[in-house]
PDB file of C-alpha atoms and ligand atoms in Angstrom:
ATOM      1  CA  UNK A   1      87.428  73.776 108.848  1.00 81.00           C
ATOM      2  CA  UNK A   2      88.352  75.519 105.627  1.00 88.00           C
ATOM      3  CA  UNK A   3      91.740  77.141 105.165  1.00 92.00           C
ATOM      4  CA  UNK A   4      92.030  80.869 104.419  1.00 93.00           C
ATOM      5  CA  UNK A   5      93.023  80.170 100.820  1.00 93.00           C
ATOM      6  CA  UNK A   6      90.002  77.874 100.328  1.00 95.00           C
ATOM      7  CA  UNK A   7      87.694  80.574 101.721  1.00 97.00           C
ATOM      8  CA  UNK A   8      89.183  83.152  99.356  1.00 97.00           C
ATOM      9  CA  UNK A   9      88.815  80.839  96.367  1.00 96.00           C
ATOM     10  CA  UNK A  10      85.202  80.328  97.387  1.00 96.00           C
ATOM     11  CA  UNK A  11      84.733  84.120  97.704  1.00 97.00           C
ATOM     12  CA  UNK A  12      86.029  84.581  94.143  1.00 97.00           C
ATOM     13  CA  UNK A  13      83.647  81.917  92.827  1.00 97.00           C
ATOM     14  CA  UNK A  14      80.814  83.519  94.790  1.00 97.00           C
ATOM     15  CA  UNK A  15      81.611  86.930  93.235  1.00 97.00           C
ATOM     16  CA  UNK A  16      81.420  85.422  89.746  1.00 98.00           C
ATOM     17  CA  UNK A  17      78.080  83.792  90.575  1.00 97.00           C
ATOM     18  CA  UNK A  18      76.775  87.146  91.784  1.00 97.00           C
ATOM     19  CA  UNK A  19      77.561  88.768  88.448  1.00 97.00           C
ATOM     20  CA  UNK A  20      81.191  89.899  88.534  1.00 98.00           C
ATOM     21  CA  UNK A  21      82.939  89.081  85.249  1.00 98.00           C
ATOM     22  CA  UNK A  22      86.392  88.726  86.800  1.00 98.00           C
ATOM     23  CA  UNK A  23      87.724  88.543  90.348  1.00 98.00           C
ATOM     24  CA  UNK A  24      90.991  87.942  92.146  1.00 97.00           C
ATOM     25  CA  UNK A  25      92.740  88.491  95.463  1.00 97.00           C
ATOM     26  CA  UNK A  26      95.816  90.325  96.673  1.00 97.00           C
ATOM     27  CA  UNK A  27      97.387  90.675 100.123  1.00 97.00           C
ATOM     28  CA  UNK A  28      96.800  94.264 101.283  1.00 96.00           C
ATOM     29  CA  UNK A  29     100.499  94.686 102.106  1.00 95.00           C
ATOM     30  CA  UNK A  30     101.376  94.275  98.413  1.00 95.00           C
ATOM     31  CA  UNK A  31      99.532  97.475  97.560  1.00 94.00           C
ATOM     32  CA  UNK A  32     101.315  99.726 100.038  1.00 91.00           C
ATOM     33  CA  UNK A  33     104.051 100.566  97.570  1.00 90.00           C
ATOM     34  CA  UNK A  34     102.381  99.651  94.286  1.00 92.00           C
ATOM     35  CA  UNK A  35     103.697 101.399  91.150  1.00 90.00           C
ATOM     36  CA  UNK A  36     101.015 104.128  91.093  1.00 91.00           C
ATOM     37  CA  UNK A  37     101.500 104.840  94.807  1.00 91.00           C
ATOM     38  CA  UNK A  38     105.250 105.219  94.260  1.00 91.00           C
ATOM     39  CA  UNK A  39     104.678 107.468  91.249  1.00 88.00           C
ATOM     40  CA  UNK A  40     102.209 109.677  93.146  1.00 87.00           C
ATOM     41  CA  UNK A  41     104.115 109.675  96.449  1.00 87.00           C
ATOM     42  CA  UNK A  42     101.068 108.226  98.225  1.00 86.00           C
ATOM     43  CA  UNK A  43     100.551 105.043 100.137  1.00 85.00           C
ATOM     44  CA  UNK A  44      98.648 102.557  98.055  1.00 90.00           C
ATOM     45  CA  UNK A  45      96.602 101.140 100.900  1.00 90.00           C
ATOM     46  CA  UNK A  46      95.702 102.377 104.357  1.00 89.00           C
ATOM     47  CA  UNK A  47      95.869  98.752 105.482  1.00 92.00           C
ATOM     48  CA  UNK A  48      98.775  96.388 105.400  1.00 91.00           C
ATOM     49  CA  UNK A  49      96.929  93.420 106.856  1.00 95.00           C
ATOM     50  CA  UNK A  50      94.236  91.241 105.361  1.00 97.00           C
ATOM     51  CA  UNK A  51      93.322  90.757 101.717  1.00 98.00           C
ATOM     52  CA  UNK A  52      91.633  92.762  99.009  1.00 98.00           C
ATOM     53  CA  UNK A  53      89.189  90.889  96.805  1.00 98.00           C
ATOM     54  CA  UNK A  54      89.176  92.660  93.456  1.00 98.00           C
ATOM     55  CA  UNK A  55      85.917  92.577  91.507  1.00 98.00           C
ATOM     56  CA  UNK A  56      85.576  93.504  87.846  1.00 98.00           C
ATOM     57  CA  UNK A  57      82.467  94.151  85.761  1.00 98.00           C
ATOM     58  CA  UNK A  58      82.307  94.310  81.975  1.00 97.00           C
ATOM     59  CA  UNK A  59      80.954  97.602  80.666  1.00 96.00           C
ATOM     60  CA  UNK A  60      79.512  96.644  77.331  1.00 94.00           C
ATOM     61  CA  UNK A  61      79.771  99.471  74.770  1.00 93.00           C
ATOM     62  CA  UNK A  62      76.240  98.442  73.723  1.00 94.00           C
ATOM     63  CA  UNK A  63      74.971  99.650  77.127  1.00 93.00           C
ATOM     64  CA  UNK A  64      76.781 102.988  77.545  1.00 91.00           C
ATOM     65  CA  UNK A  65      74.384 104.005  80.311  1.00 92.00           C
ATOM     66  CA  UNK A  66      76.332 101.713  82.680  1.00 93.00           C
ATOM     67  CA  UNK A  67      78.934 104.492  82.705  1.00 90.00           C
ATOM     68  CA  UNK A  68      76.636 107.483  83.066  1.00 90.00           C
ATOM     69  CA  UNK A  69      77.717 109.302  86.204  1.00 86.00           C
ATOM     70  CA  UNK A  70      75.298 111.133  88.495  1.00 84.00           C
ATOM     71  CA  UNK A  71      76.220 113.375  91.403  1.00 81.00           C
ATOM     72  CA  UNK A  72      75.779 111.481  94.669  1.00 82.00           C
ATOM     73  CA  UNK A  73      74.929 108.219  92.883  1.00 86.00           C
ATOM     74  CA  UNK A  74      77.978 107.378  90.770  1.00 88.00           C
ATOM     75  CA  UNK A  75      77.321 105.127  87.787  1.00 92.00           C
ATOM     76  CA  UNK A  76      74.887 102.204  87.422  1.00 94.00           C
ATOM     77  CA  UNK A  77      77.869  99.910  86.753  1.00 95.00           C
ATOM     78  CA  UNK A  78      79.566 100.990  89.958  1.00 95.00           C
ATOM     79  CA  UNK A  79      76.359 100.524  91.931  1.00 96.00           C
ATOM     80  CA  UNK A  80      76.144  96.984  90.565  1.00 97.00           C
ATOM     81  CA  UNK A  81      79.725  96.304  91.602  1.00 98.00           C
ATOM     82  CA  UNK A  82      79.035  97.838  95.006  1.00 97.00           C
ATOM     83  CA  UNK A  83      76.067  95.517  95.526  1.00 98.00           C
ATOM     84  CA  UNK A  84      78.202  92.487  94.630  1.00 98.00           C
ATOM     85  CA  UNK A  85      80.953  93.668  96.979  1.00 98.00           C
ATOM     86  CA  UNK A  86      78.564  94.212  99.897  1.00 98.00           C
ATOM     87  CA  UNK A  87      77.071  90.814  99.300  1.00 98.00           C
ATOM     88  CA  UNK A  88      80.517  89.152  99.350  1.00 98.00           C
ATOM     89  CA  UNK A  89      81.402  91.002 102.560  1.00 98.00           C
ATOM     90  CA  UNK A  90      78.131  89.888 104.178  1.00 98.00           C
ATOM     91  CA  UNK A  91      78.655  86.310 103.046  1.00 97.00           C
ATOM     92  CA  UNK A  92      82.212  86.233 104.476  1.00 97.00           C
ATOM     93  CA  UNK A  93      80.893  87.497 107.765  1.00 97.00           C
ATOM     94  CA  UNK A  94      77.827  85.287 108.049  1.00 97.00           C
ATOM     95  CA  UNK A  95      79.320  82.086 106.646  1.00 96.00           C
ATOM     96  CA  UNK A  96      82.856  82.268 107.958  1.00 96.00           C
ATOM     97  CA  UNK A  97      82.779  84.889 110.745  1.00 96.00           C
ATOM     98  CA  UNK A  98      85.311  87.033 108.841  1.00 97.00           C
ATOM     99  CA  UNK A  99      85.140  90.815 109.052  1.00 97.00           C
ATOM    100  CA  UNK A 100      84.944  92.283 105.559  1.00 98.00           C
ATOM    101  CA  UNK A 101      83.727  95.449 103.868  1.00 98.00           C
ATOM    102  CA  UNK A 102      83.333  97.070 100.502  1.00 98.00           C
ATOM    103  CA  UNK A 103      85.976  99.788 100.457  1.00 97.00           C
ATOM    104  CA  UNK A 104      85.353 103.269  99.006  1.00 95.00           C
ATOM    105  CA  UNK A 105      86.100 103.902  95.355  1.00 93.00           C
ATOM    106  CA  UNK A 106      88.128 107.075  95.873  1.00 90.00           C
ATOM    107  CA  UNK A 107      91.685 106.826  97.160  1.00 91.00           C
ATOM    108  CA  UNK A 108      91.190 109.840  99.439  1.00 89.00           C
ATOM    109  CA  UNK A 109      88.263 108.090 101.117  1.00 92.00           C
ATOM    110  CA  UNK A 110      90.238 104.924 101.897  1.00 92.00           C
ATOM    111  CA  UNK A 111      90.216 103.329  98.458  1.00 95.00           C
ATOM    112  CA  UNK A 112      93.122 101.680  96.673  1.00 96.00           C
ATOM    113  CA  UNK A 113      94.764 101.908  93.263  1.00 96.00           C
ATOM    114  CA  UNK A 114      92.304  99.513  91.670  1.00 97.00           C
ATOM    115  CA  UNK A 115      94.127  99.144  88.354  1.00 96.00           C
ATOM    116  CA  UNK A 116      97.401  98.280  90.098  1.00 96.00           C
ATOM    117  CA  UNK A 117      95.505  95.835  92.290  1.00 97.00           C
ATOM    118  CA  UNK A 118      93.899  94.147  89.278  1.00 97.00           C
ATOM    119  CA  UNK A 119      97.265  93.769  87.564  1.00 96.00           C
ATOM    120  CA  UNK A 120      98.996  92.392  90.663  1.00 95.00           C
ATOM    121  CA  UNK A 121      96.069  90.015  91.202  1.00 96.00           C
ATOM    122  CA  UNK A 122      96.729  88.627  87.701  1.00 96.00           C
ATOM    123  CA  UNK A 123      93.392  89.788  86.273  1.00 97.00           C
ATOM    124  CA  UNK A 124      94.966  91.718  83.404  1.00 97.00           C
ATOM    125  CA  UNK A 125      97.906  93.758  82.197  1.00 96.00           C
ATOM    126  CA  UNK A 126      98.350  97.496  81.835  1.00 95.00           C
ATOM    127  CA  UNK A 127      97.801  98.665  78.269  1.00 95.00           C
ATOM    128  CA  UNK A 128      99.275 101.674  76.529  1.00 94.00           C
ATOM    129  CA  UNK A 129      95.933 103.399  77.141  1.00 94.00           C
ATOM    130  CA  UNK A 130      96.625 103.258  80.893  1.00 93.00           C
ATOM    131  CA  UNK A 131      93.725 100.839  81.327  1.00 96.00           C
ATOM    132  CA  UNK A 132      93.827  97.226  82.452  1.00 97.00           C
ATOM    133  CA  UNK A 133      93.476  94.892  79.465  1.00 97.00           C
ATOM    134  CA  UNK A 134      91.582  91.816  80.603  1.00 97.00           C
ATOM    135  CA  UNK A 135      91.491  88.677  78.444  1.00 96.00           C
ATOM    136  CA  UNK A 136      88.082  88.416  76.811  1.00 95.00           C
ATOM    137  CA  UNK A 137      87.049  91.943  77.796  1.00 97.00           C
ATOM    138  CA  UNK A 138      89.871  94.271  76.757  1.00 96.00           C
ATOM    139  CA  UNK A 139      89.902  97.545  78.708  1.00 97.00           C
ATOM    140  CA  UNK A 140      86.119  97.585  79.170  1.00 97.00           C
ATOM    141  CA  UNK A 141      86.175  96.416  82.778  1.00 97.00           C
ATOM    142  CA  UNK A 142      85.506  98.536  85.881  1.00 97.00           C
ATOM    143  CA  UNK A 143      86.798  97.547  89.296  1.00 98.00           C
ATOM    144  CA  UNK A 144      85.877  97.734  92.964  1.00 98.00           C
ATOM    145  CA  UNK A 145      87.367  95.979  95.981  1.00 98.00           C
ATOM    146  CA  UNK A 146      86.339  94.334  99.225  1.00 98.00           C
ATOM    147  CA  UNK A 147      88.755  94.185 102.141  1.00 98.00           C
ATOM    148  CA  UNK A 148      88.611  91.013 104.237  1.00 98.00           C
ATOM    149  CA  UNK A 149      90.331  90.292 107.523  1.00 97.00           C
ATOM    150  CA  UNK A 150      91.973  87.141 106.252  1.00 96.00           C
ATOM    151  CA  UNK A 151      95.561  86.559 105.214  1.00 94.00           C
ATOM    152  CA  UNK A 152      96.530  85.387 101.735  1.00 95.00           C
ATOM    153  CA  UNK A 153      99.570  84.515  99.695  1.00 93.00           C
ATOM    154  CA  UNK A 154     100.834  86.673  96.815  1.00 93.00           C
ATOM    155  CA  UNK A 155      99.009  85.704  93.617  1.00 92.00           C
ATOM    156  CA  UNK A 156     100.789  83.228  91.361  1.00 88.00           C
ATOM    157  CA  UNK A 157     102.299  84.916  88.283  1.00 84.00           C
ATOM    158  CA  UNK A 158      99.987  84.788  85.262  1.00 86.00           C
ATOM    159  CA  UNK A 159     101.395  84.715  81.748  1.00 87.00           C
ATOM    160  CA  UNK A 160      99.216  87.145  79.780  1.00 89.00           C
ATOM    161  CA  UNK A 161     100.023  88.236  76.248  1.00 89.00           C
ATOM    162  CA  UNK A 162     100.432  91.969  75.829  1.00 91.00           C
ATOM    163  CA  UNK A 163      98.698  92.990  72.580  1.00 93.00           C
ATOM    164  CA  UNK A 164     100.084  96.536  72.550  1.00 94.00           C
ATOM    165  CA  UNK A 165     103.440  95.916  70.811  1.00 94.00           C
ATOM    166  CA  UNK A 166     101.572  94.458  67.792  1.00 95.00           C
ATOM    167  CA  UNK A 167      98.982  97.260  67.685  1.00 96.00           C
ATOM    168  CA  UNK A 168      99.288 100.540  65.742  1.00 95.00           C
ATOM    169  CA  UNK A 169      98.105 102.330  68.881  1.00 94.00           C
ATOM    170  CA  UNK A 170      94.462 103.113  68.144  1.00 95.00           C
ATOM    171  CA  UNK A 171      94.054 104.415  71.687  1.00 94.00           C
ATOM    172  CA  UNK A 172      96.842 106.944  71.198  1.00 94.00           C
ATOM    173  CA  UNK A 173      95.672 108.323  67.871  1.00 94.00           C
ATOM    174  CA  UNK A 174      92.047 108.634  69.000  1.00 94.00           C
ATOM    175  CA  UNK A 175      92.596 110.682  72.152  1.00 95.00           C
ATOM    176  CA  UNK A 176      91.169 114.172  71.593  1.00 92.00           C
ATOM    177  CA  UNK A 177      93.520 115.594  74.216  1.00 93.00           C
ATOM    178  CA  UNK A 178      96.771 114.111  72.951  1.00 93.00           C
ATOM    179  CA  UNK A 179      97.143 112.559  76.389  1.00 94.00           C
ATOM    180  CA  UNK A 180      99.665 109.989  75.139  1.00 91.00           C
ATOM    181  CA  UNK A 181     101.736 112.255  72.904  1.00 88.00           C
ATOM    182  CA  UNK A 182     104.823 112.191  75.088  1.00 87.00           C
ATOM    183  CA  UNK A 183     104.818 108.394  75.169  1.00 84.00           C
ATOM    184  CA  UNK A 184     103.348 108.202  78.655  1.00 84.00           C
ATOM    185  CA  UNK A 185      99.810 108.885  79.790  1.00 88.00           C
ATOM    186  CA  UNK A 186      99.165 112.463  80.869  1.00 90.00           C
ATOM    187  CA  UNK A 187      96.619 112.391  83.670  1.00 88.00           C
ATOM    188  CA  UNK A 188      96.504 116.176  83.561  1.00 90.00           C
ATOM    189  CA  UNK A 189      95.389 116.278  79.910  1.00 92.00           C
ATOM    190  CA  UNK A 190      92.835 113.550  80.452  1.00 93.00           C
ATOM    191  CA  UNK A 191      91.464 115.372  83.509  1.00 90.00           C
ATOM    192  CA  UNK A 192      90.995 118.518  81.429  1.00 92.00           C
ATOM    193  CA  UNK A 193      88.667 116.526  79.221  1.00 90.00           C
ATOM    194  CA  UNK A 194      86.899 114.944  82.223  1.00 85.00           C
ATOM    195  CA  UNK A 195      86.321 118.366  83.765  1.00 85.00           C
ATOM    196  CA  UNK A 196      85.001 119.659  80.431  1.00 84.00           C
ATOM    197  CA  UNK A 197      82.624 116.670  80.297  1.00 80.00           C
ATOM    198  CA  UNK A 198      81.328 117.660  83.739  1.00 77.00           C
ATOM    199  CA  UNK A 199      80.774 121.277  82.743  1.00 77.00           C
ATOM    200  CA  UNK A 200      79.027 120.313  79.512  1.00 73.00           C
ATOM    201  CA  UNK A 201      76.541 117.996  81.192  1.00 64.00           C
ATOM    202  CA  UNK A 202      73.717 118.855  83.562  1.00 67.00           C
ATOM    203  CA  UNK A 203      72.726 115.869  85.677  1.00 72.00           C
ATOM    204  CA  UNK A 204      74.109 112.804  83.921  1.00 77.00           C
ATOM    205  CA  UNK A 205      77.736 112.890  82.811  1.00 77.00           C
ATOM    206  CA  UNK A 206      78.875 110.792  79.886  1.00 80.00           C
ATOM    207  CA  UNK A 207      82.675 110.792  80.223  1.00 84.00           C
ATOM    208  CA  UNK A 208      85.102 110.352  77.339  1.00 89.00           C
ATOM    209  CA  UNK A 209      85.896 106.675  76.695  1.00 92.00           C
ATOM    210  CA  UNK A 210      87.629 107.116  73.349  1.00 93.00           C
ATOM    211  CA  UNK A 211      90.899 105.379  74.298  1.00 94.00           C
ATOM    212  CA  UNK A 212      88.936 102.520  75.825  1.00 95.00           C
ATOM    213  CA  UNK A 213      86.474 101.997  72.996  1.00 95.00           C
ATOM    214  CA  UNK A 214      89.147 102.253  70.285  1.00 96.00           C
ATOM    215  CA  UNK A 215      91.057  99.299  71.705  1.00 96.00           C
ATOM    216  CA  UNK A 216      90.491  96.117  69.728  1.00 93.00           C
TER     217      UNK A 216
HETATM  218  S1  SF4 B 301      94.505 100.237  71.350  1.00 73.64           S
HETATM  219 FE1  SF4 B 301      96.293  98.948  70.912  1.00 73.64          FE
HETATM  220  S2  SF4 B 301      98.023  99.997  71.917  1.00 73.64           S
HETATM  221 FE2  SF4 B 301      96.119 100.819  72.781  1.00 73.64          FE
HETATM  222  S3  SF4 B 301      95.766  99.599  74.621  1.00 73.64           S
HETATM  223 FE3  SF4 B 301      94.599  98.644  72.962  1.00 73.64          FE
HETATM  224  S4  SF4 B 301      95.984  97.077  72.150  1.00 73.64           S
HETATM  225 FE4  SF4 B 301      97.241  98.460  73.389  1.00 73.64          FE
HETATM  226  S1  SF4 B 302      89.583 109.191  78.403  1.00 73.64           S
HETATM  227 FE1  SF4 B 302      89.514 110.480  76.552  1.00 73.64          FE
HETATM  228  S2  SF4 B 302      90.768 112.286  77.104  1.00 73.64           S
HETATM  229 FE2  SF4 B 302      91.252 110.682  78.611  1.00 73.64          FE
HETATM  230  S3  SF4 B 302      93.058 109.661  77.781  1.00 73.64           S
HETATM  231 FE3  SF4 B 302      91.255 108.496  77.066  1.00 73.64          FE
HETATM  232  S4  SF4 B 302      90.749 109.355  75.067  1.00 73.64           S
HETATM  233 FE4  SF4 B 302      92.132 110.809  76.089  1.00 73.64          FE
END
């Protein structure tokens, strides 16, 4: 019989075979008081048992339609991640008898702070653009998560080089909203732009990605 950690390693490999570009795991309890949860005064996870499997998908700037958001449908990229997540959950259940499910994207619906989760899982580091910088992909990765009723150990620390100190800060100078002017990311300023994007569009919304696409 396979150990929990072997099953989780297998789940990560399975996610990569299904099309995820990166994947990792994190005990759910580690997200309860993650940095963003502390900053927002929220709890970072409704669960403190089991494990989140974090899935990441590269959003190639050459295929911007992966990010085009439609009411009630989300984005094509997110639908692809959702399909991978559901498949992993089904595989865990059918192959190993483990309860698992794709969790909602939005925090209010039972989601988690995906960027915090990706960083804690060792997938990447937080850049000055408030996006997770993933080796080989930069900040052009979107995340979703599957919760599985299986215990795991905290991820081993990963030594990733932070490119930001050597960079002139292309993300900062390109932001049309000056969202980084104070030295920290202003969610409020960024949201003003996101809301303007929504008003400007009719059915398909093409959100601002300037700070993401400017990052080398
Ligand atoms: S553009 Fe430069 S400063 Fe901004 S996130 Fe990328 S590497 Fe870091
Ligand atoms: S998404 Fe656009 S508005 Fe928001 S921080 Fe990045 S560049 Fe600024």
